[in-house]
């Protein structure tokens, strides 16, 4: 379109009169863009067939009239004043504008207006050339909708919810007046039984109807998302008092208690709800969701079909929390942690292709402390950053032991906390640890979760690219549980996807789990990624994964996580006798 205008701008130079009038007329009538030509007083003198087609006006209806007949009413007068000021200044304006068809429909178009001058430099005409953008806008809207909406329920997906919440909290933090928001996590009680007895088609329709009932309770400013299988998350914005959140939770419980009629089945279902309040229970989206989820689990444990607010000692012995805090701080200071290593086996070659480093902590007062307990607490308190650096340092030492023993092709995978990953100095701290241990990033694989990478996808891409340039292999852990945006997944420079063990555990007995695993493997291979199945415990699972084309397997079927000395024994045994394990 801009080329068309450029050609018109040089009308004098081209000496257009040398071409037959019939040729000029044929081009004018058959060009795909709409064209309008006015005199110097902005009265229409000529339009082409494309103009008539797009606007709905016949040339007899507009010739002699003003272009204002097309104005949509959307733009302010200042918009048009600025447009003509630009034309007077440089002789041309182009941009997106909304106009109105004869039918009254408003539509977007890309418009270029050109001032035509004679040899004396006087404006003799104006030429407008435009393209209807309606179809393009529809396509863009559909693409955006697919990226941001859950395809089943047509509410926000996990990624869109995080984006909207982050924006909400950022704007709230800049407000002069304090504001409160309530975050709800809803989990449908006994939903699995409905899927197992009535089928997934009925289960899907039930989820659609649940989302519709919830939609009827919220306002435009609030946020509703499907966060996982049968889990929804809601944010009520700008509440005056937590009593509003309690009243809303009661309304949700009531509407979901009412019977659903799906495929001639009368279905009764209930929901367990957890609530966290901004800013009392957290300042970030992740904190608020984490605490709402704890409250939801508390509701589940207290009979279901009820709601609970988060409280500090929720489902936890307060004395143990105090002891855990003090002992964890001492353990970090004294570096009292060890690593266990779980082998990863190549399905095709039966070779050990790497190990995953898993942190362990045994305390004199607390005994063996589950990583799920102390890592979660470390994330809540910020202790995860020095703990993560210790884990990375221990992994470097483990790598040196492997290299000294002659095992040069067994990289160590390290899980990175989302909180540590998001720190501004994350890359610098990792580089410092590598340099201190005189080892290379080529010996390691960084594992990140879906939640980690989707919190700030643009910044994540930059960090992952830098890690890749340093030499790290990159993998996404627990894939399939976080509802990643595929539009971003293709941008991440990942080497490996790790399928979450929740899919692997039932892969041999549930067709839908097998279908999901198959789809992930095929998608990963199309994206030139390898696939690791974790949590493999049986020979049947291993055989089926091999049949589906999975690249690597990790789990108790081959080995539990091992201390370094036991890992050496396992490697030696495997190299001699691994054929018997397949």
PDB file of C-alpha atoms in Angstrom, residues 111-367:
ATOM      1  CA  UNK A 111      -5.146   4.258   5.412  1.00  0.00           C
ATOM      2  CA  UNK A 112      -2.587   6.316   3.506  1.00  0.00           C
ATOM      3  CA  UNK A 113      -3.492   9.896   2.514  1.00  0.00           C
ATOM      4  CA  UNK A 114      -1.300  11.706   0.011  1.00  0.00           C
ATOM      5  CA  UNK A 115      -1.298  15.339  -1.080  1.00  0.00           C
ATOM      6  CA  UNK A 116      -0.888  15.636  -4.890  1.00  0.00           C
ATOM      7  CA  UNK A 117       0.840  18.829  -6.049  1.00  0.00           C
ATOM      8  CA  UNK A 118       1.384  20.437  -9.425  1.00  0.00           C
ATOM      9  CA  UNK A 119       4.679  21.771 -10.795  1.00  0.00           C
ATOM     10  CA  UNK A 120       4.184  25.000  -8.839  1.00  0.00           C
ATOM     11  CA  UNK A 121       3.977  23.049  -5.580  1.00  0.00           C
ATOM     12  CA  UNK A 122       0.257  23.747  -5.131  1.00  0.00           C
ATOM     13  CA  UNK A 123      -2.056  21.031  -3.822  1.00  0.00           C
ATOM     14  CA  UNK A 124      -4.466  19.994  -6.553  1.00  0.00           C
ATOM     15  CA  UNK A 125      -5.838  16.781  -5.114  1.00  0.00           C
ATOM     16  CA  UNK A 126      -5.733  14.377  -2.190  1.00  0.00           C
ATOM     17  CA  UNK A 127      -5.516  10.617  -2.669  1.00  0.00           C
ATOM     18  CA  UNK A 128      -6.544   8.121  -0.017  1.00  0.00           C
ATOM     19  CA  UNK A 129      -5.631   4.426  -0.340  1.00  0.00           C
ATOM     20  CA  UNK A 130      -6.886   1.939   2.226  1.00  0.00           C
ATOM     21  CA  UNK A 131      -7.022  -1.774   3.073  1.00  0.00           C
ATOM     22  CA  UNK A 132      -9.808  -3.353   5.124  1.00  0.00           C
ATOM     23  CA  UNK A 133      -8.250  -4.934   8.245  1.00  0.00           C
ATOM     24  CA  UNK A 134     -11.407  -6.662   9.485  1.00  0.00           C
ATOM     25  CA  UNK A 135     -10.374 -10.217   8.610  1.00  0.00           C
ATOM     26  CA  UNK A 136      -6.858  -9.690   9.937  1.00  0.00           C
ATOM     27  CA  UNK A 137      -8.260  -8.363  13.219  1.00  0.00           C
ATOM     28  CA  UNK A 138     -10.521 -11.403  13.505  1.00  0.00           C
ATOM     29  CA  UNK A 139      -7.542 -13.733  13.017  1.00  0.00           C
ATOM     30  CA  UNK A 140      -5.441 -11.764  15.524  1.00  0.00           C
ATOM     31  CA  UNK A 141      -8.289 -11.896  18.027  1.00  0.00           C
ATOM     32  CA  UNK A 142      -8.655 -15.653  17.600  1.00  0.00           C
ATOM     33  CA  UNK A 143      -4.913 -16.205  18.030  1.00  0.00           C
ATOM     34  CA  UNK A 144      -4.873 -14.041  21.152  1.00  0.00           C
ATOM     35  CA  UNK A 145      -7.944 -15.863  22.458  1.00  0.00           C
ATOM     36  CA  UNK A 146      -6.282 -19.247  22.011  1.00  0.00           C
ATOM     37  CA  UNK A 147      -3.177 -18.026  23.829  1.00  0.00           C
ATOM     38  CA  UNK A 148      -5.022 -16.505  26.786  1.00  0.00           C
ATOM     39  CA  UNK A 149      -8.162 -18.605  27.196  1.00  0.00           C
ATOM     40  CA  UNK A 150      -8.690 -22.141  28.399  1.00  0.00           C
ATOM     41  CA  UNK A 151      -9.902 -23.970  25.307  1.00  0.00           C
ATOM     42  CA  UNK A 152     -12.510 -25.988  27.196  1.00  0.00           C
ATOM     43  CA  UNK A 153     -14.208 -23.460  29.485  1.00  0.00           C
ATOM     44  CA  UNK A 154     -13.405 -20.218  27.616  1.00  0.00           C
ATOM     45  CA  UNK A 155     -12.171 -18.533  30.805  1.00  0.00           C
ATOM     46  CA  UNK A 156      -8.578 -17.370  31.406  1.00  0.00           C
ATOM     47  CA  UNK A 157      -5.899 -20.032  31.367  1.00  0.00           C
ATOM     48  CA  UNK A 158      -3.073 -20.270  33.873  1.00  0.00           C
ATOM     49  CA  UNK A 159      -0.734 -18.040  31.884  1.00  0.00           C
ATOM     50  CA  UNK A 160      -3.322 -15.307  31.342  1.00  0.00           C
ATOM     51  CA  UNK A 161      -4.257 -15.350  35.021  1.00  0.00           C
ATOM     52  CA  UNK A 162      -0.639 -14.846  36.058  1.00  0.00           C
ATOM     53  CA  UNK A 163      -0.236 -11.997  33.571  1.00  0.00           C
ATOM     54  CA  UNK A 164      -3.382 -10.219  34.771  1.00  0.00           C
ATOM     55  CA  UNK A 165      -2.547 -10.762  38.434  1.00  0.00           C
ATOM     56  CA  UNK A 166       0.987  -9.461  38.018  1.00  0.00           C
ATOM     57  CA  UNK A 167      -0.391  -6.359  36.306  1.00  0.00           C
ATOM     58  CA  UNK A 168      -3.004  -5.894  39.038  1.00  0.00           C
ATOM     59  CA  UNK A 169      -0.471  -6.193  41.857  1.00  0.00           C
ATOM     60  CA  UNK A 170       1.990  -3.882  40.116  1.00  0.00           C
ATOM     61  CA  UNK A 171      -0.645  -1.162  39.683  1.00  0.00           C
ATOM     62  CA  UNK A 172      -1.907  -1.701  43.248  1.00  0.00           C
ATOM     63  CA  UNK A 173       1.591  -1.203  44.671  1.00  0.00           C
ATOM     64  CA  UNK A 174       1.688   2.263  43.090  1.00  0.00           C
ATOM     65  CA  UNK A 175      -1.637   3.403  44.537  1.00  0.00           C
ATOM     66  CA  UNK A 176      -1.612   6.012  47.297  1.00  0.00           C
ATOM     67  CA  UNK A 177      -4.617   4.410  49.009  1.00  0.00           C
ATOM     68  CA  UNK A 178      -4.241   0.822  50.324  1.00  0.00           C
ATOM     69  CA  UNK A 179      -6.248  -1.860  48.524  1.00  0.00           C
ATOM     70  CA  UNK A 180      -7.179  -5.452  49.280  1.00  0.00           C
ATOM     71  CA  UNK A 181      -7.716  -8.332  46.850  1.00  0.00           C
ATOM     72  CA  UNK A 182      -8.939 -11.852  47.613  1.00  0.00           C
ATOM     73  CA  UNK A 183      -7.539 -14.916  45.827  1.00  0.00           C
ATOM     74  CA  UNK A 184      -9.625 -18.111  45.810  1.00  0.00           C
ATOM     75  CA  UNK A 185      -8.578 -21.599  44.759  1.00  0.00           C
ATOM     76  CA  UNK A 186     -11.534 -23.925  44.100  1.00  0.00           C
ATOM     77  CA  UNK A 187     -11.110 -27.664  43.794  1.00  0.00           C
ATOM     78  CA  UNK A 188     -14.125 -29.757  42.841  1.00  0.00           C
ATOM     79  CA  UNK A 189     -14.715 -32.575  45.335  1.00  0.00           C
ATOM     80  CA  UNK A 190     -14.699 -36.148  43.979  1.00  0.00           C
ATOM     81  CA  UNK A 191     -14.500 -34.943  40.376  1.00  0.00           C
ATOM     82  CA  UNK A 192     -12.299 -37.930  39.479  1.00  0.00           C
ATOM     83  CA  UNK A 193     -15.199 -40.266  40.293  1.00  0.00           C
ATOM     84  CA  UNK A 194     -17.363 -38.509  37.715  1.00  0.00           C
ATOM     85  CA  UNK A 195     -14.670 -38.873  35.045  1.00  0.00           C
ATOM     86  CA  UNK A 196     -14.151 -42.540  35.911  1.00  0.00           C
ATOM     87  CA  UNK A 197     -17.850 -43.465  36.029  1.00  0.00           C
ATOM     88  CA  UNK A 198     -19.507 -41.223  33.447  1.00  0.00           C
ATOM     89  CA  UNK A 199     -16.568 -40.540  31.134  1.00  0.00           C
ATOM     90  CA  UNK A 200     -14.421 -37.556  30.293  1.00  0.00           C
ATOM     91  CA  UNK A 201     -16.942 -36.043  27.887  1.00  0.00           C
ATOM     92  CA  UNK A 202     -19.405 -35.650  30.752  1.00  0.00           C
ATOM     93  CA  UNK A 203     -16.605 -34.402  32.999  1.00  0.00           C
ATOM     94  CA  UNK A 204     -15.609 -31.778  30.431  1.00  0.00           C
ATOM     95  CA  UNK A 205     -19.201 -30.555  30.055  1.00  0.00           C
ATOM     96  CA  UNK A 206     -19.490 -30.339  33.832  1.00  0.00           C
ATOM     97  CA  UNK A 207     -16.391 -28.142  33.979  1.00  0.00           C
ATOM     98  CA  UNK A 208     -17.909 -25.852  31.343  1.00  0.00           C
ATOM     99  CA  UNK A 209     -21.133 -25.483  33.332  1.00  0.00           C
ATOM    100  CA  UNK A 210     -19.249 -24.911  36.604  1.00  0.00           C
ATOM    101  CA  UNK A 211     -17.297 -22.080  34.967  1.00  0.00           C
ATOM    102  CA  UNK A 212     -20.538 -20.558  33.643  1.00  0.00           C
ATOM    103  CA  UNK A 213     -22.099 -20.549  37.111  1.00  0.00           C
ATOM    104  CA  UNK A 214     -19.022 -18.899  38.609  1.00  0.00           C
ATOM    105  CA  UNK A 215     -18.999 -16.307  35.810  1.00  0.00           C
ATOM    106  CA  UNK A 216     -22.466 -15.257  36.908  1.00  0.00           C
ATOM    107  CA  UNK A 217     -21.102 -14.289  40.335  1.00  0.00           C
ATOM    108  CA  UNK A 218     -18.134 -12.125  39.378  1.00  0.00           C
ATOM    109  CA  UNK A 219     -17.783  -8.618  37.972  1.00  0.00           C
ATOM    110  CA  UNK A 220     -15.826  -7.455  34.953  1.00  0.00           C
ATOM    111  CA  UNK A 221     -12.937  -6.229  37.095  1.00  0.00           C
ATOM    112  CA  UNK A 222     -12.519  -9.660  38.733  1.00  0.00           C
ATOM    113  CA  UNK A 223     -10.433 -12.525  37.305  1.00  0.00           C
ATOM    114  CA  UNK A 224     -11.563 -16.120  36.737  1.00  0.00           C
ATOM    115  CA  UNK A 225      -9.264 -18.835  35.395  1.00  0.00           C
ATOM    116  CA  UNK A 226      -9.138 -22.577  35.032  1.00  0.00           C
ATOM    117  CA  UNK A 227      -5.879 -23.375  36.758  1.00  0.00           C
ATOM    118  CA  UNK A 228      -5.699 -27.139  36.326  1.00  0.00           C
ATOM    119  CA  UNK A 229      -7.928 -30.158  35.642  1.00  0.00           C
ATOM    120  CA  UNK A 230     -10.779 -29.505  38.092  1.00  0.00           C
ATOM    121  CA  UNK A 231      -9.262 -26.478  39.774  1.00  0.00           C
ATOM    122  CA  UNK A 232     -10.332 -22.862  39.284  1.00  0.00           C
ATOM    123  CA  UNK A 233      -8.791 -19.689  40.636  1.00  0.00           C
ATOM    124  CA  UNK A 234     -10.604 -16.390  41.180  1.00  0.00           C
ATOM    125  CA  UNK A 235      -9.450 -12.935  42.206  1.00  0.00           C
ATOM    126  CA  UNK A 236     -11.937 -10.477  43.670  1.00  0.00           C
ATOM    127  CA  UNK A 237     -10.391  -7.048  43.286  1.00  0.00           C
ATOM    128  CA  UNK A 238     -10.655  -4.086  45.634  1.00  0.00           C
ATOM    129  CA  UNK A 239     -12.601  -5.727  48.429  1.00  0.00           C
ATOM    130  CA  UNK A 240     -13.401  -3.521  51.420  1.00  0.00           C
ATOM    131  CA  UNK A 241     -13.203  -6.275  54.056  1.00  0.00           C
ATOM    132  CA  UNK A 242     -12.422 -10.032  54.114  1.00  0.00           C
ATOM    133  CA  UNK A 243     -16.117 -10.535  54.949  1.00  0.00           C
ATOM    134  CA  UNK A 244     -16.764  -9.897  51.234  1.00  0.00           C
ATOM    135  CA  UNK A 245     -14.521 -12.849  50.404  1.00  0.00           C
ATOM    136  CA  UNK A 246     -16.360 -15.082  52.890  1.00  0.00           C
ATOM    137  CA  UNK A 247     -19.737 -14.077  51.465  1.00  0.00           C
ATOM    138  CA  UNK A 248     -18.539 -14.740  47.919  1.00  0.00           C
ATOM    139  CA  UNK A 249     -17.199 -18.174  48.904  1.00  0.00           C
ATOM    140  CA  UNK A 250     -20.594 -19.046  50.370  1.00  0.00           C
ATOM    141  CA  UNK A 251     -22.260 -18.011  47.099  1.00  0.00           C
ATOM    142  CA  UNK A 252     -19.871 -20.196  45.071  1.00  0.00           C
ATOM    143  CA  UNK A 253     -20.488 -23.205  47.311  1.00  0.00           C
ATOM    144  CA  UNK A 254     -24.247 -22.651  47.009  1.00  0.00           C
ATOM    145  CA  UNK A 255     -24.376 -22.431  43.203  1.00  0.00           C
ATOM    146  CA  UNK A 256     -22.156 -25.474  42.759  1.00  0.00           C
ATOM    147  CA  UNK A 257     -24.277 -27.491  45.193  1.00  0.00           C
ATOM    148  CA  UNK A 258     -27.248 -27.144  42.853  1.00  0.00           C
ATOM    149  CA  UNK A 259     -27.684 -30.214  40.613  1.00  0.00           C
ATOM    150  CA  UNK A 260     -26.181 -30.252  37.119  1.00  0.00           C
ATOM    151  CA  UNK A 261     -27.962 -31.972  34.247  1.00  0.00           C
ATOM    152  CA  UNK A 262     -25.326 -33.295  31.836  1.00  0.00           C
ATOM    153  CA  UNK A 263     -26.114 -35.796  29.082  1.00  0.00           C
ATOM    154  CA  UNK A 264     -29.319 -36.819  30.890  1.00  0.00           C
ATOM    155  CA  UNK A 265     -27.380 -37.415  34.116  1.00  0.00           C
ATOM    156  CA  UNK A 266     -28.295 -35.500  37.275  1.00  0.00           C
ATOM    157  CA  UNK A 267     -24.954 -34.763  38.913  1.00  0.00           C
ATOM    158  CA  UNK A 268     -24.355 -33.434  42.409  1.00  0.00           C
ATOM    159  CA  UNK A 269     -20.951 -32.001  43.190  1.00  0.00           C
ATOM    160  CA  UNK A 270     -19.341 -29.774  45.809  1.00  0.00           C
ATOM    161  CA  UNK A 271     -16.206 -27.665  46.082  1.00  0.00           C
ATOM    162  CA  UNK A 272     -13.473 -26.981  48.614  1.00  0.00           C
ATOM    163  CA  UNK A 273     -12.192 -23.394  48.655  1.00  0.00           C
ATOM    164  CA  UNK A 274      -9.051 -21.762  50.015  1.00  0.00           C
ATOM    165  CA  UNK A 275      -8.689 -17.981  50.336  1.00  0.00           C
ATOM    166  CA  UNK A 276      -5.690 -15.680  50.692  1.00  0.00           C
ATOM    167  CA  UNK A 277      -5.821 -11.902  51.057  1.00  0.00           C
ATOM    168  CA  UNK A 278      -3.494  -9.341  49.483  1.00  0.00           C
ATOM    169  CA  UNK A 279      -1.402  -7.830  51.051  1.00  0.00           C
ATOM    170  CA  UNK A 280      -1.760  -9.658  54.400  1.00  0.00           C
ATOM    171  CA  UNK A 281      -0.971 -13.140  53.043  1.00  0.00           C
ATOM    172  CA  UNK A 282       1.447 -12.236  50.279  1.00  0.00           C
ATOM    173  CA  UNK A 283       2.671  -9.519  47.951  1.00  0.00           C
ATOM    174  CA  UNK A 284       3.161 -11.631  44.823  1.00  0.00           C
ATOM    175  CA  UNK A 285       0.931 -13.832  42.692  1.00  0.00           C
ATOM    176  CA  UNK A 286       2.926 -16.926  43.595  1.00  0.00           C
ATOM    177  CA  UNK A 287       2.710 -16.257  47.347  1.00  0.00           C
ATOM    178  CA  UNK A 288      -1.026 -15.634  47.244  1.00  0.00           C
ATOM    179  CA  UNK A 289      -1.676 -18.771  45.196  1.00  0.00           C
ATOM    180  CA  UNK A 290       0.542 -20.882  47.413  1.00  0.00           C
ATOM    181  CA  UNK A 291      -1.292 -19.815  50.540  1.00  0.00           C
ATOM    182  CA  UNK A 292      -4.743 -20.083  48.981  1.00  0.00           C
ATOM    183  CA  UNK A 293      -3.853 -23.636  47.981  1.00  0.00           C
ATOM    184  CA  UNK A 294      -2.819 -24.487  51.549  1.00  0.00           C
ATOM    185  CA  UNK A 295      -6.137 -23.138  52.771  1.00  0.00           C
ATOM    186  CA  UNK A 296      -7.966 -25.186  50.133  1.00  0.00           C
ATOM    187  CA  UNK A 297      -6.223 -28.369  51.280  1.00  0.00           C
ATOM    188  CA  UNK A 298      -7.223 -27.506  54.832  1.00  0.00           C
ATOM    189  CA  UNK A 299     -10.845 -27.270  53.625  1.00  0.00           C
ATOM    190  CA  UNK A 300     -10.489 -30.675  51.959  1.00  0.00           C
ATOM    191  CA  UNK A 301      -9.239 -32.141  55.206  1.00  0.00           C
ATOM    192  CA  UNK A 302     -12.098 -30.622  57.187  1.00  0.00           C
ATOM    193  CA  UNK A 303     -14.967 -32.350  55.440  1.00  0.00           C
ATOM    194  CA  UNK A 304     -14.963 -30.624  52.010  1.00  0.00           C
ATOM    195  CA  UNK A 305     -17.730 -28.409  50.635  1.00  0.00           C
ATOM    196  CA  UNK A 306     -16.471 -25.495  52.746  1.00  0.00           C
ATOM    197  CA  UNK A 307     -14.023 -22.587  52.598  1.00  0.00           C
ATOM    198  CA  UNK A 308     -11.042 -21.603  54.720  1.00  0.00           C
ATOM    199  CA  UNK A 309      -8.870 -18.521  54.971  1.00  0.00           C
ATOM    200  CA  UNK A 310      -5.106 -18.955  55.083  1.00  0.00           C
ATOM    201  CA  UNK A 311      -3.519 -18.588  58.496  1.00  0.00           C
ATOM    202  CA  UNK A 312       0.141 -18.778  59.472  1.00  0.00           C
ATOM    203  CA  UNK A 313      -0.005 -22.062  61.380  1.00  0.00           C
ATOM    204  CA  UNK A 314      -2.186 -23.731  58.794  1.00  0.00           C
ATOM    205  CA  UNK A 315      -1.938 -27.503  59.042  1.00  0.00           C
ATOM    206  CA  UNK A 316       1.495 -27.194  60.630  1.00  0.00           C
ATOM    207  CA  UNK A 317       2.834 -27.595  64.149  1.00  0.00           C
ATOM    208  CA  UNK A 318       3.881 -24.064  65.135  1.00  0.00           C
ATOM    209  CA  UNK A 319       6.631 -25.362  67.439  1.00  0.00           C
ATOM    210  CA  UNK A 320       8.081 -27.401  64.576  1.00  0.00           C
ATOM    211  CA  UNK A 321       8.017 -24.315  62.345  1.00  0.00           C
ATOM    212  CA  UNK A 322      10.068 -22.366  64.890  1.00  0.00           C
ATOM    213  CA  UNK A 323      12.518 -25.239  65.260  1.00  0.00           C
ATOM    214  CA  UNK A 324      12.678 -25.751  61.492  1.00  0.00           C
ATOM    215  CA  UNK A 325      13.475 -22.064  60.998  1.00  0.00           C
ATOM    216  CA  UNK A 326      16.345 -21.972  63.470  1.00  0.00           C
ATOM    217  CA  UNK A 327      17.822 -25.337  62.436  1.00  0.00           C
ATOM    218  CA  UNK A 328      17.559 -24.553  58.727  1.00  0.00           C
ATOM    219  CA  UNK A 329      19.428 -21.301  59.201  1.00  0.00           C
ATOM    220  CA  UNK A 330      22.166 -23.150  61.112  1.00  0.00           C
ATOM    221  CA  UNK A 331      22.302 -25.866  58.467  1.00  0.00           C
ATOM    222  CA  UNK A 332      22.769 -23.284  55.712  1.00  0.00           C
ATOM    223  CA  UNK A 333      25.487 -21.552  57.684  1.00  0.00           C
ATOM    224  CA  UNK A 334      27.286 -24.858  58.369  1.00  0.00           C
ATOM    225  CA  UNK A 335      26.521 -26.418  54.966  1.00  0.00           C
ATOM    226  CA  UNK A 336      24.952 -29.533  56.492  1.00  0.00           C
ATOM    227  CA  UNK A 337      23.313 -30.773  53.297  1.00  0.00           C
ATOM    228  CA  UNK A 338      24.195 -33.677  51.029  1.00  0.00           C
ATOM    229  CA  UNK A 339      23.155 -34.710  47.543  1.00  0.00           C
ATOM    230  CA  UNK A 340      21.692 -37.958  46.252  1.00  0.00           C
ATOM    231  CA  UNK A 341      21.933 -38.737  42.545  1.00  0.00           C
ATOM    232  CA  UNK A 342      19.278 -40.562  40.516  1.00  0.00           C
ATOM    233  CA  UNK A 343      20.472 -42.032  37.179  1.00  0.00           C
ATOM    234  CA  UNK A 344      18.784 -41.346  33.839  1.00  0.00           C
ATOM    235  CA  UNK A 345      18.903 -44.182  31.314  1.00  0.00           C
ATOM    236  CA  UNK A 346      18.766 -43.916  27.528  1.00  0.00           C
ATOM    237  CA  UNK A 347      15.917 -46.118  26.274  1.00  0.00           C
ATOM    238  CA  UNK A 348      17.633 -47.027  23.010  1.00  0.00           C
ATOM    239  CA  UNK A 349      21.272 -47.560  24.108  1.00  0.00           C
ATOM    240  CA  UNK A 350      20.754 -48.567  27.774  1.00  0.00           C
ATOM    241  CA  UNK A 351      23.535 -46.145  28.714  1.00  0.00           C
ATOM    242  CA  UNK A 352      23.534 -43.823  31.704  1.00  0.00           C
ATOM    243  CA  UNK A 353      23.139 -40.385  30.128  1.00  0.00           C
ATOM    244  CA  UNK A 354      23.058 -38.293  33.286  1.00  0.00           C
ATOM    245  CA  UNK A 355      21.949 -38.008  36.899  1.00  0.00           C
ATOM    246  CA  UNK A 356      19.633 -35.672  38.768  1.00  0.00           C
ATOM    247  CA  UNK A 357      20.977 -34.121  41.979  1.00  0.00           C
ATOM    248  CA  UNK A 358      18.463 -34.184  44.861  1.00  0.00           C
ATOM    249  CA  UNK A 359      19.173 -32.429  48.152  1.00  0.00           C
ATOM    250  CA  UNK A 360      19.021 -34.304  51.474  1.00  0.00           C
ATOM    251  CA  UNK A 361      19.089 -33.005  55.058  1.00  0.00           C
ATOM    252  CA  UNK A 362      19.255 -34.938  58.315  1.00  0.00           C
ATOM    253  CA  UNK A 363      19.184 -32.867  61.496  1.00  0.00           C
ATOM    254  CA  UNK A 364      20.071 -33.867  65.083  1.00  0.00           C
ATOM    255  CA  UNK A 365      16.819 -32.409  66.449  1.00  0.00           C
ATOM    256  CA  UNK A 366      14.430 -32.926  63.551  1.00  0.00           C
ATOM    257  CA  UNK A 367      15.778 -36.171  62.128  1.00  0.00           C
TER     258      UNK A 367
END
